[in-house]
Amino acid sequence: MENLYETDYNRWLGQQRDLLAQGQFDQLDIPNLLEVMDSEMGDNTRELGFHILILLVHLLKYDYQKRVLQDPWVEDRVIYTWLPSINNPRREIERHMKKNPSLEPMVNDILAEVYPTAKRDAIKELNKHIRIENKRLHKDSFPDQCPWTFEQMTDDDWLPDD
């Protein structure tokens, strides 16, 4: 017997939906449905983590440029042109949390998990533009743990220099 789950996933999904709608529960492919549900739950957590990571990278870069570099040219011309890169992941996080409010208890763990990667990525991106060796960023350029709460980071009216 052909297993649509392995040969035509989309058709298999439609078939499972139809079986559910018709109340034919004994015909459902329970093992694969459970696998899909487990995968979907993990995907939701990973997607939230991805958006938190992107937001963190941009907040770290913004904070460093405002707090350490303190270059008026950077502040006037560069920082505010990429504020959308802070607001866009905020919108995605907000959308994702509305669809998946059960992820709320996990946000601090996700934040702690992705922060080291965000820190590394922010350092790497900022160092692309720093030509003087002793001015280059290193792992101690940012704190070991995220300096902001999830609530601060996702607040539209908040930026690290507030």
mmCIF file of C-alpha atoms in Angstrom:
data_model
loop_
_atom_site.group_PDB
_atom_site.id
_atom_site.type_symbol
_atom_site.label_atom_id
_atom_site.label_comp_id
_atom_site.label_asym_id
_atom_site.label_seq_id
_atom_site.Cartn_x
_atom_site.Cartn_y
_atom_site.Cartn_z
ATOM 1 C CA MET A 1 0.000 0.000 0.000
ATOM 2 C CA GLU A 2 1.319 3.422 -0.986
ATOM 3 C CA ASN A 3 2.158 5.716 1.933
ATOM 4 C CA LEU A 4 1.208 9.218 0.809
ATOM 5 C CA TYR A 5 3.069 10.701 3.761
ATOM 6 C CA GLU A 6 6.320 9.615 2.121
ATOM 7 C CA THR A 7 5.391 10.094 -1.538
ATOM 8 C CA ASP A 8 3.102 13.173 -1.620
ATOM 9 C CA TYR A 9 3.074 15.024 1.673
ATOM 10 C CA ASN A 10 0.591 17.714 0.614
ATOM 11 C CA ARG A 11 -1.877 15.154 -0.702
ATOM 12 C CA TRP A 12 -1.433 13.159 2.519
ATOM 13 C CA LEU A 13 -2.278 16.278 4.572
ATOM 14 C CA GLY A 14 -5.442 16.818 2.532
ATOM 15 C CA GLN A 15 -6.397 13.187 2.994
ATOM 16 C CA GLN A 16 -5.894 13.392 6.770
ATOM 17 C CA ARG A 17 -7.935 16.615 6.919
ATOM 18 C CA ASP A 18 -10.772 14.969 4.973
ATOM 19 C CA LEU A 19 -10.717 11.902 7.225
ATOM 20 C CA LEU A 20 -10.939 14.132 10.297
ATOM 21 C CA ALA A 21 -13.781 16.186 8.789
ATOM 22 C CA GLN A 22 -15.700 13.002 7.970
ATOM 23 C CA GLY A 23 -15.124 11.547 11.435
ATOM 24 C CA GLN A 24 -13.239 8.544 10.035
ATOM 25 C CA PHE A 25 -10.787 8.473 12.923
ATOM 26 C CA ASP A 26 -9.937 4.810 12.492
ATOM 27 C CA GLN A 27 -8.486 5.621 9.056
ATOM 28 C CA LEU A 28 -6.120 8.344 10.289
ATOM 29 C CA ASP A 29 -2.366 7.895 9.992
ATOM 30 C CA ILE A 30 -1.802 8.509 13.718
ATOM 31 C CA PRO A 31 1.985 7.885 13.916
ATOM 32 C CA ASN A 32 2.732 10.333 11.109
ATOM 33 C CA LEU A 33 0.180 12.862 12.387
ATOM 34 C CA LEU A 34 1.932 12.829 15.758
ATOM 35 C CA GLU A 35 5.289 13.296 14.041
ATOM 36 C CA VAL A 36 3.938 16.276 12.087
ATOM 37 C CA MET A 37 2.509 17.834 15.241
ATOM 38 C CA ASP A 38 5.777 17.417 17.139
ATOM 39 C CA SER A 39 7.659 18.936 14.228
ATOM 40 C CA GLU A 40 5.238 21.852 13.966
ATOM 41 C CA MET A 41 5.628 22.621 17.673
ATOM 42 C CA GLY A 42 9.408 22.670 17.274
ATOM 43 C CA ASP A 43 9.120 24.844 14.170
ATOM 44 C CA ASN A 44 7.125 27.444 16.113
ATOM 45 C CA THR A 45 9.786 27.608 18.811
ATOM 46 C CA ARG A 46 12.604 27.810 16.242
ATOM 47 C CA GLU A 47 10.818 30.566 14.314
ATOM 48 C CA LEU A 48 10.402 32.635 17.467
ATOM 49 C CA GLY A 49 14.071 32.065 18.308
ATOM 50 C CA PHE A 50 15.085 33.207 14.825
ATOM 51 C CA HIS A 51 13.175 36.492 15.153
ATOM 52 C CA ILE A 52 14.560 37.096 18.654
ATOM 53 C CA LEU A 53 18.072 36.450 17.310
ATOM 54 C CA ILE A 54 17.660 38.985 14.483
ATOM 55 C CA LEU A 55 16.234 41.570 16.872
ATOM 56 C CA LEU A 56 19.080 41.036 19.328
ATOM 57 C CA VAL A 57 21.777 41.445 16.671
ATOM 58 C CA HIS A 58 20.343 44.792 15.610
ATOM 59 C CA LEU A 59 19.820 45.996 19.178
ATOM 60 C CA LEU A 60 23.407 45.087 20.075
ATOM 61 C CA LYS A 61 24.748 46.929 17.031
ATOM 62 C CA TYR A 62 22.553 49.938 17.745
ATOM 63 C CA ASP A 63 23.636 49.992 21.391
ATOM 64 C CA TYR A 64 27.334 49.735 20.550
ATOM 65 C CA GLN A 65 27.184 52.486 17.948
ATOM 66 C CA LYS A 66 25.302 54.828 20.286
ATOM 67 C CA ARG A 67 27.087 53.979 23.548
ATOM 68 C CA VAL A 68 30.684 53.319 22.469
ATOM 69 C CA LEU A 69 31.320 54.888 19.078
ATOM 70 C CA GLN A 70 29.295 58.025 19.813
ATOM 71 C CA ASP A 71 29.893 59.268 16.294
ATOM 72 C CA PRO A 72 27.412 62.039 15.357
ATOM 73 C CA TRP A 73 27.649 61.095 11.668
ATOM 74 C CA VAL A 74 26.711 57.522 12.500
ATOM 75 C CA GLU A 75 23.876 58.689 14.706
ATOM 76 C CA ASP A 76 22.455 61.141 12.178
ATOM 77 C CA ARG A 77 22.829 59.123 9.008
ATOM 78 C CA VAL A 78 23.223 55.461 9.748
ATOM 79 C CA ILE A 79 21.407 54.433 12.898
ATOM 80 C CA TYR A 80 17.993 55.824 12.064
ATOM 81 C CA THR A 81 18.068 54.431 8.550
ATOM 82 C CA TRP A 82 18.173 50.924 9.927
ATOM 83 C CA LEU A 83 15.595 51.333 12.693
ATOM 84 C CA PRO A 84 13.271 49.262 10.492
ATOM 85 C CA SER A 85 15.675 46.360 11.039
ATOM 86 C CA ILE A 86 14.764 46.626 14.730
ATOM 87 C CA ASN A 87 11.054 47.133 14.183
ATOM 88 C CA ASN A 88 10.575 44.393 11.584
ATOM 89 C CA PRO A 89 11.563 41.504 13.878
ATOM 90 C CA ARG A 90 9.470 43.119 16.613
ATOM 91 C CA ARG A 91 6.444 42.865 14.296
ATOM 92 C CA GLU A 92 7.264 39.231 13.530
ATOM 93 C CA ILE A 93 7.656 38.382 17.224
ATOM 94 C CA GLU A 94 4.367 40.110 18.022
ATOM 95 C CA ARG A 95 2.580 38.242 15.208
ATOM 96 C CA HIS A 96 4.105 34.941 16.250
ATOM 97 C CA MET A 97 3.222 35.402 19.924
ATOM 98 C CA LYS A 98 -0.397 36.255 19.054
ATOM 99 C CA LYS A 99 -0.676 33.012 17.102
ATOM 100 C CA ASN A 100 1.219 30.993 19.730
ATOM 101 C CA PRO A 101 0.628 32.474 23.200
ATOM 102 C CA SER A 102 1.685 29.174 24.789
ATOM 103 C CA LEU A 103 5.282 30.088 23.863
ATOM 104 C CA GLU A 104 5.226 32.935 26.416
ATOM 105 C CA PRO A 105 6.715 30.852 29.261
ATOM 106 C CA MET A 106 9.626 29.903 26.971
ATOM 107 C CA VAL A 107 10.742 33.364 25.852
ATOM 108 C CA ASN A 108 13.393 33.832 28.539
ATOM 109 C CA ASP A 109 14.921 30.423 27.809
ATOM 110 C CA ILE A 110 14.883 31.138 24.065
ATOM 111 C CA LEU A 111 16.457 34.551 24.693
ATOM 112 C CA ALA A 112 19.219 33.005 26.811
ATOM 113 C CA GLU A 113 19.797 30.334 24.166
ATOM 114 C CA VAL A 114 20.133 32.685 21.182
ATOM 115 C CA TYR A 115 21.998 35.538 22.906
ATOM 116 C CA PRO A 116 25.520 34.062 22.485
ATOM 117 C CA THR A 117 24.903 33.665 18.745
ATOM 118 C CA ALA A 118 23.494 37.194 18.482
ATOM 119 C CA LYS A 119 26.524 38.543 20.331
ATOM 120 C CA ARG A 120 28.914 36.685 18.016
ATOM 121 C CA ASP A 121 27.024 37.843 14.909
ATOM 122 C CA ALA A 122 26.900 41.482 16.050
ATOM 123 C CA ILE A 123 30.651 41.465 16.721
ATOM 124 C CA LYS A 124 31.338 39.920 13.330
ATOM 125 C CA GLU A 125 29.116 42.413 11.490
ATOM 126 C CA LEU A 126 30.502 45.458 13.299
ATOM 127 C CA ASN A 127 34.103 44.321 12.803
ATOM 128 C CA LYS A 128 33.561 44.336 9.031
ATOM 129 C CA HIS A 129 33.561 48.129 9.244
ATOM 130 C CA ILE A 130 36.307 48.692 11.814
ATOM 131 C CA ARG A 131 39.709 49.094 10.187
ATOM 132 C CA ILE A 132 41.876 49.852 13.230
ATOM 133 C CA GLU A 133 42.902 46.603 14.921
ATOM 134 C CA ASN A 134 42.795 47.838 18.524
ATOM 135 C CA LYS A 135 39.264 49.172 17.958
ATOM 136 C CA ARG A 136 37.889 45.827 16.808
ATOM 137 C CA LEU A 137 35.267 44.184 18.965
ATOM 138 C CA HIS A 138 35.852 40.967 20.877
ATOM 139 C CA LYS A 139 33.724 38.720 23.074
ATOM 140 C CA ASP A 140 34.063 41.099 26.030
ATOM 141 C CA SER A 141 32.629 44.001 24.017
ATOM 142 C CA PHE A 142 29.158 42.884 25.096
ATOM 143 C CA PRO A 143 27.919 41.340 28.345
ATOM 144 C CA ASP A 144 27.892 37.560 28.708
ATOM 145 C CA GLN A 145 24.140 37.593 29.255
ATOM 146 C CA CYS A 146 21.497 39.634 27.507
ATOM 147 C CA PRO A 147 21.331 43.058 29.182
ATOM 148 C CA TRP A 148 17.652 43.552 28.322
ATOM 149 C CA THR A 149 14.411 41.840 29.127
ATOM 150 C CA PHE A 150 12.181 40.360 26.462
ATOM 151 C CA GLU A 151 9.587 43.000 27.357
ATOM 152 C CA GLN A 152 12.067 45.831 26.751
ATOM 153 C CA MET A 153 13.262 44.369 23.476
ATOM 154 C CA THR A 154 9.760 44.004 22.072
ATOM 155 C CA ASP A 155 8.510 47.411 23.259
ATOM 156 C CA ASP A 156 8.074 49.698 20.239
ATOM 157 C CA ASP A 157 8.916 52.759 22.309
ATOM 158 C CA TRP A 158 12.161 51.375 23.728
ATOM 159 C CA LEU A 159 15.714 51.460 22.407
ATOM 160 C CA PRO A 160 18.892 50.570 24.331
ATOM 161 C CA ASP A 161 19.812 54.220 24.895
ATOM 162 C CA ASP A 162 16.507 55.031 26.607
#
